[in-house]
Coordinates of C-alpha atoms and ligand atoms in Angstrom, one line a residue:
M1 CA 0.0 0.0 0.0
D2 CA 1.4 3.3 -1.0
S3 CA 0.3 6.9 -0.8
L4 CA 1.7 10.2 -1.9
L5 CA 0.6 13.3 -0.3
E6 CA 0.9 16.5 -2.3
P7 CA 4.0 18.5 -1.7
V8 CA 3.4 20.9 1.2
S9 CA 5.2 23.6 -0.7
A10 CA 5.2 24.0 -4.5
H11 CA 8.5 25.9 -4.4
S12 CA 11.8 24.0 -4.6
T13 CA 15.1 25.4 -3.4
A14 CA 18.3 25.6 -5.5
T15 CA 19.6 22.5 -3.7
T16 CA 18.4 19.0 -4.2
P17 CA 16.1 17.7 -1.4
V18 CA 17.6 15.1 0.9
N19 CA 15.7 11.8 0.8
V20 CA 14.9 10.7 4.3
T21 CA 13.3 7.4 5.3
V22 CA 11.9 6.7 8.8
T23 CA 10.8 3.2 9.7
G24 CA 8.3 2.5 12.6
A25 CA 6.7 5.8 11.5
G26 CA 3.5 5.1 13.3
G27 CA 5.3 4.6 16.7
N28 CA 6.1 6.8 19.6
I29 CA 9.6 7.8 18.7
A30 CA 8.7 8.7 15.2
Y31 CA 5.9 10.9 16.4
S32 CA 8.5 13.3 17.9
L33 CA 11.4 12.6 15.4
L34 CA 9.5 13.4 12.2
W35 CA 8.6 16.9 13.4
R36 CA 12.2 17.7 14.2
I37 CA 13.5 16.5 10.9
A38 CA 10.8 18.5 9.1
A39 CA 11.8 21.6 11.2
G40 CA 15.3 21.4 9.7
E41 CA 17.2 20.3 12.8
V42 CA 19.4 17.9 10.9
W43 CA 20.2 19.5 7.6
G44 CA 19.6 23.1 8.5
P45 CA 16.8 25.6 7.9
Q46 CA 17.4 25.9 4.1
Q47 CA 17.5 22.2 3.2
K48 CA 14.3 20.6 1.8
V49 CA 13.6 16.9 2.5
N50 CA 11.6 14.2 0.8
L51 CA 10.2 12.3 3.7
T52 CA 9.2 8.6 3.4
L53 CA 7.4 6.9 6.2
L54 CA 7.7 3.1 6.3
E55 CA 5.3 1.0 8.4
I56 CA 4.3 -2.7 8.5
P57 CA 0.9 -3.3 6.8
D58 CA -1.0 -3.5 10.1
A59 CA 0.2 0.0 11.2
V60 CA 0.4 1.8 7.9
R61 CA -2.9 3.5 8.5
V62 CA -1.5 5.0 11.7
A63 CA 1.4 6.3 9.7
E64 CA -1.1 7.8 7.2
G65 CA -2.6 9.7 10.1
V66 CA 0.9 10.9 11.2
A67 CA 1.5 12.1 7.6
M68 CA -1.8 14.0 7.7
E69 CA -0.6 15.8 10.8
L70 CA 2.8 16.5 9.3
A71 CA 1.0 18.0 6.3
D72 CA -1.2 20.0 8.6
S73 CA 2.0 21.4 10.2
A74 CA 2.8 23.1 6.8
F75 CA 6.5 22.7 7.1
P76 CA 8.1 24.6 4.2
L77 CA 11.0 22.2 4.2
I78 CA 8.9 19.1 3.3
N79 CA 9.2 18.7 -0.4
T80 CA 7.4 15.4 -0.7
L81 CA 5.8 13.1 1.9
N82 CA 5.2 9.4 1.2
V83 CA 3.8 6.6 3.3
T84 CA 4.5 3.0 2.3
D85 CA 4.7 -0.5 3.6
D86 CA 7.0 -1.5 0.8
Q87 CA 10.7 -1.6 1.8
T88 CA 12.1 -1.5 -1.6
R89 CA 10.2 1.8 -2.4
A90 CA 11.0 3.2 1.1
F91 CA 14.8 2.9 0.7
D92 CA 15.0 3.7 -3.0
G93 CA 17.4 6.6 -3.3
T94 CA 17.5 7.3 0.4
N95 CA 20.3 9.5 1.7
A96 CA 19.4 9.0 5.4
A97 CA 17.5 6.2 7.0
F98 CA 16.3 6.2 10.6
L99 CA 15.5 2.6 11.4
V100 CA 13.2 3.0 14.4
G101 CA 10.7 0.2 13.9
A102 CA 11.6 -3.0 15.7
K103 CA 9.6 -5.8 17.3
P104 CA 9.5 -5.5 21.1
R105 CA 10.2 -8.5 23.3
G106 CA 7.0 -10.5 23.7
K107 CA 6.0 -12.2 27.0
G108 CA 8.1 -15.2 27.6
E109 CA 10.4 -14.5 24.7
S110 CA 14.1 -15.1 25.1
R111 CA 16.8 -12.7 23.8
E112 CA 17.4 -15.3 21.0
D113 CA 13.7 -15.0 20.0
L114 CA 14.0 -11.2 20.0
L115 CA 17.2 -11.4 17.9
S116 CA 15.6 -13.8 15.5
A117 CA 12.4 -11.6 15.0
N118 CA 14.4 -8.5 14.6
G119 CA 17.1 -10.2 12.6
R120 CA 14.5 -11.0 9.9
I121 CA 13.4 -7.3 9.8
F122 CA 16.9 -5.9 9.7
T123 CA 18.2 -8.4 7.1
A124 CA 15.3 -7.4 4.8
Q125 CA 16.0 -3.7 5.4
G126 CA 19.7 -4.1 4.9
E127 CA 19.0 -5.9 1.6
A128 CA 16.6 -3.2 0.5
L129 CA 19.1 -0.5 1.4
N130 CA 21.8 -2.4 -0.6
R131 CA 19.6 -2.5 -3.6
G132 CA 18.4 1.1 -3.7
A133 CA 20.0 3.5 -1.2
A134 CA 22.1 6.5 -2.5
S135 CA 25.8 6.0 -2.4
D136 CA 26.1 8.6 0.4
V137 CA 23.5 6.9 2.6
R138 CA 23.7 7.2 6.4
V139 CA 21.8 4.6 8.4
L140 CA 21.0 5.1 12.1
V141 CA 19.5 2.1 13.9
V142 CA 17.4 3.0 16.9
G143 CA 15.2 -0.1 17.2
N144 CA 16.5 -2.5 19.8
P145 CA 18.7 -4.5 20.2
A146 CA 20.2 -1.6 18.2
N147 CA 23.9 -2.6 18.0
T148 CA 23.2 -6.1 16.7
N149 CA 20.3 -4.9 14.5
A150 CA 22.9 -2.6 12.9
Y151 CA 25.4 -5.4 12.6
I152 CA 22.8 -7.6 10.8
A153 CA 21.7 -4.7 8.5
S154 CA 25.3 -4.0 7.6
K155 CA 26.1 -7.6 6.9
S156 CA 23.0 -7.7 4.6
A157 CA 24.2 -4.8 2.6
P158 CA 27.6 -5.8 1.3
D159 CA 27.8 -3.0 -1.2
I160 CA 27.5 -0.3 1.4
A161 CA 30.5 0.6 3.5
P162 CA 30.0 -0.7 7.0
E163 CA 30.7 2.7 8.6
R164 CA 27.5 3.9 7.0
F165 CA 25.6 1.8 9.5
N166 CA 25.4 3.2 13.0
A167 CA 23.5 2.2 16.1
M168 CA 22.2 4.9 18.5
M169 CA 24.1 5.3 21.8
R170 CA 23.6 9.1 21.8
L171 CA 20.7 8.8 24.3
D172 CA 23.0 6.9 26.7
H173 CA 25.6 9.6 26.1
N174 CA 23.1 12.5 26.7
R175 CA 21.8 10.8 29.8
A176 CA 25.3 10.5 31.2
A177 CA 26.2 14.1 30.3
S178 CA 23.0 15.4 32.0
L179 CA 23.7 13.5 35.2
L180 CA 27.3 14.6 35.3
A181 CA 26.5 18.2 34.7
K182 CA 24.1 18.2 37.6
K183 CA 26.7 16.4 39.8
L184 CA 29.4 19.0 38.9
D185 CA 27.0 21.9 38.8
V186 CA 28.2 23.0 35.4
P187 CA 26.2 23.7 32.2
V188 CA 25.8 20.4 30.2
G189 CA 27.2 22.2 27.1
D190 CA 30.5 22.8 28.9
L191 CA 31.2 19.0 29.1
D192 CA 33.5 17.2 26.7
G193 CA 35.6 14.0 26.7
L194 CA 32.7 11.7 27.7
V195 CA 32.1 8.3 26.1
V196 CA 29.7 5.4 26.6
W197 CA 31.6 2.4 25.5
G198 CA 30.0 -0.8 24.1
N199 CA 26.5 -2.0 23.8
H200 CA 23.1 -0.2 24.3
S201 CA 22.2 -2.6 27.1
D202 CA 22.9 -3.1 30.8
T203 CA 26.6 -3.7 30.2
Q204 CA 27.2 -0.2 28.7
F205 CA 30.1 1.7 30.2
P206 CA 29.7 5.4 30.6
D207 CA 33.4 6.5 31.2
I208 CA 34.4 9.7 32.9
E209 CA 38.2 9.2 32.9
F210 CA 38.7 11.7 30.1
L211 CA 35.8 14.1 31.1
R212 CA 36.5 17.8 30.8
A213 CA 34.4 20.8 31.8
A214 CA 35.3 24.1 30.1
Q215 CA 38.5 22.3 28.9
H216 CA 39.7 21.2 32.4
Q217 CA 39.9 17.6 33.5
V218 CA 37.2 17.0 36.0
G219 CA 36.8 13.2 36.3
D220 CA 38.8 13.2 39.6
Q221 CA 36.3 15.7 41.1
I222 CA 33.6 13.1 41.0
D223 CA 33.2 10.9 44.0
R224 CA 34.3 7.4 43.0
D225 CA 31.7 5.6 45.0
W226 CA 28.9 7.6 43.3
Y227 CA 30.5 6.9 39.9
V228 CA 31.0 3.2 40.3
G229 CA 28.1 2.4 42.7
E230 CA 25.4 4.7 41.3
F231 CA 26.1 6.6 38.1
I232 CA 27.1 3.7 35.8
G233 CA 24.0 1.6 36.6
R234 CA 21.7 4.6 36.6
V235 CA 22.6 5.6 33.1
A236 CA 22.0 2.1 31.8
K237 CA 18.6 1.9 33.6
R238 CA 17.4 5.4 32.9
G239 CA 14.9 4.1 30.4
A240 CA 13.2 2.0 33.1
E241 CA 13.3 5.0 35.5
I242 CA 11.5 7.1 33.0
I243 CA 8.8 4.5 32.5
D244 CA 8.4 4.2 36.2
V245 CA 7.9 8.0 36.7
R246 CA 6.2 9.0 33.4
G247 CA 4.2 5.9 32.9
S248 CA 5.4 5.5 29.3
S249 CA 8.7 5.1 27.5
S250 CA 11.4 7.8 26.8
A251 CA 10.3 8.4 23.3
A252 CA 11.0 12.1 23.0
S253 CA 14.5 11.9 24.4
A254 CA 15.2 9.0 22.1
A255 CA 14.0 11.1 19.1
S256 CA 16.1 14.0 20.3
A257 CA 19.2 11.8 20.5
A258 CA 18.5 10.5 17.0
I259 CA 18.4 14.1 15.8
D260 CA 21.7 14.9 17.6
H261 CA 23.3 11.8 16.1
M262 CA 22.4 12.4 12.5
R263 CA 23.0 16.2 12.7
D264 CA 26.5 15.7 14.1
W265 CA 27.2 13.0 11.5
V266 CA 26.2 15.5 8.7
Q267 CA 27.5 18.7 10.2
G268 CA 30.3 17.6 12.4
T269 CA 31.0 18.0 16.1
G270 CA 33.6 20.8 16.0
G271 CA 36.2 18.6 17.7
R272 CA 33.8 17.6 20.6
W273 CA 33.5 14.0 21.5
T274 CA 30.3 12.1 21.2
T275 CA 29.4 8.4 21.4
V276 CA 28.7 6.6 18.2
A277 CA 28.1 2.8 17.9
M278 CA 29.7 1.8 14.6
P279 CA 31.3 -1.3 13.1
S280 CA 34.7 -1.7 14.7
T281 CA 37.8 -1.9 12.5
G282 CA 39.7 -3.3 15.5
E283 CA 39.9 -0.2 17.6
Y284 CA 40.6 -0.8 21.3
G285 CA 40.7 -4.6 20.7
V286 CA 37.0 -4.8 19.6
D287 CA 36.4 -7.5 17.1
K288 CA 36.2 -6.2 13.6
G289 CA 32.5 -5.8 12.5
L290 CA 31.0 -5.6 16.0
V291 CA 28.9 -2.5 16.3
F292 CA 30.4 -0.8 19.4
G293 CA 30.1 2.5 21.2
F294 CA 33.3 4.5 20.8
P295 CA 34.5 8.0 21.6
T296 CA 34.1 9.7 18.3
V297 CA 34.3 13.1 16.6
G298 CA 32.4 14.1 13.5
V299 CA 34.6 15.7 10.7
N300 CA 33.6 16.5 7.1
G301 CA 30.5 14.3 7.1
R302 CA 32.3 11.3 8.6
W303 CA 33.0 9.8 12.0
S304 CA 36.5 9.4 13.3
V305 CA 37.1 7.2 16.4
V306 CA 39.3 8.9 19.0
E307 CA 42.2 6.6 19.1
G308 CA 45.3 6.1 21.4
L309 CA 43.5 6.6 24.7
E310 CA 45.3 4.9 27.6
L311 CA 42.9 2.6 29.5
A312 CA 43.2 1.6 33.1
E313 CA 42.3 -1.9 34.2
F314 CA 38.9 -0.8 35.4
Q315 CA 38.1 0.6 32.0
R316 CA 39.5 -2.4 30.1
E317 CA 37.5 -4.8 32.2
R318 CA 34.2 -2.9 31.5
I319 CA 35.0 -2.6 27.8
D320 CA 35.8 -6.3 27.6
R321 CA 32.5 -7.2 29.2
N322 CA 30.8 -5.3 26.3
I323 CA 32.9 -7.0 23.7
A324 CA 31.9 -10.4 25.2
A325 CA 28.2 -9.5 25.2
L326 CA 28.2 -8.2 21.6
R327 CA 30.3 -11.2 20.4
E328 CA 27.6 -13.5 21.8
E329 CA 24.8 -11.5 20.1
A330 CA 26.7 -11.6 16.8
A331 CA 27.2 -15.3 17.1
V332 CA 23.5 -15.8 17.6
A333 CA 22.8 -13.5 14.7
D334 CA 25.3 -15.3 12.5
S335 CA 23.8 -18.7 13.3
L336 CA 20.3 -17.5 12.5
F337 CA 21.1 -16.0 9.1
Ligands
LIG401 P1 8.9 3.2 19.8 O1 8.8 4.1 18.7 O2 8.7 3.7 21.2 O3 10.3 2.4 19.8 C1 10.8 1.9 18.6 C2 12.1 1.1 18.9 O4 13.1 2.1 19.4 C3 12.0 0.0 19.9 O5 12.8 -1.1 19.4 C4 12.6 0.6 21.1 O6 13.2 -0.4 22.0 C5 13.7 1.5 20.6 N1 14.2 2.5 21.5 C6 15.5 2.9 21.6 N2 15.6 3.8 22.5 C7 14.4 4.0 23.1 C8 14.0 4.8 24.2 N3 14.8 5.6 24.9 N4 12.7 4.8 24.5 C9 11.8 4.0 23.8 N5 12.2 3.2 22.8 C10 13.5 3.1 22.5 O7 8.0 1.9 19.6 P2 6.5 1.8 19.2 O8 6.1 0.4 19.6 O9 5.7 3.0 19.6 O10 6.6 1.9 17.6 C11 7.3 1.0 16.8 C12 6.6 1.0 15.5 O11 7.5 0.2 14.6 C13 5.2 0.4 15.4 O12 4.4 1.3 14.8 C14 5.4 -0.9 14.6 O13 4.3 -1.1 13.7 C15 6.7 -0.5 13.8 N6 7.5 -1.6 13.2 C16 7.9 -1.4 12.0 C17 8.7 -2.3 11.4 C18 9.2 -2.1 10.0 O14 9.2 -1.0 9.6 N7 9.6 -3.1 9.3 C19 9.0 -3.6 12.1 C20 8.5 -3.7 13.4 C21 7.8 -2.7 14.0 P3 12.5 -1.2 23.2 O15 11.6 -2.1 22.5 O16 13.7 -1.8 23.8 O17 11.8 -0.1 24.0

């Protein structure tokens, strides 16, 4: 089922519109994410976008409703707006794909069941991207288990360079930055040198050893017991904390992190560190191909992992725990497909 809404604005700009695909377009995260893309928060206030919303057949009507609301928002930057349940069409010519849709863990389902169900989705999407995506495509996987879903999608797209597949760990990074800014009583924008190593899961390692505030090292100002005993676990479990307090999931902050990630990928970070989960090329002893959260800077439209950091035993042990977990997930994925 396909539908094409009339372009919101009849006028095109001098530049070619960017083709953007969002999957899971009828879901909670997309309901926030789409508005911020349409407002120009990734490519800037002059850059038009062709937006394609992908949903599964059962939810495509919901996505149609979302598209109606987007049209009603009269964003001048939306050049075209499509809703489809056809993956081939959705990814044809795409320059940026936000892979948000994923199957949540059902009652009584094991992690293997979850990997298997999502493996099928991300294999098919990787293949569709491989067939049709633009050569400069950037793929950001948000749907969980994000790192291994990105691993599967990348493996299913052999003609697309692996570094064009990222998994989102920016929300973990932003959560860690926010807690640290509060602890240090500094503006969050003053912080740099933060990284959340590894997997977007309970093993993730928010690391403050290189933390700077207004360019000064501040990691040693942070109480070690708070850091090890409270902070690390709290960052990992922040999603559950939000559900407990708000009564529903952290969709708006997830969408915000997805915007941050894609904007920084496109526009760069001006030398500031962020966390990007991307296929390893062997950095810090991480197996080649595993999609791992690294300290990263964005330069000229590409990510560059911050290399050469000296790691203490405590850091090495936490990073190794993430390598082991992702190695296991990859082995399950490899055995399934
Ligand atoms: P959300 O939009 O809330 O979440 C989508 C995915 O993002 C989930 O895998 C979720 O993981 C993950 N996620 C990552 N970070 C966060 C965070 N901080 N807070 C919440 N979620 C986070 O899910 P909905 O169920 O509202 O919507 C999903 C949509 O995707 C549905 O409309 C469904 O029809 C669609 N879908 C599309 C597919 C496709 O395009 N092929 C395939 C499967 C589903 P977690 O589950 O761990 O919360």
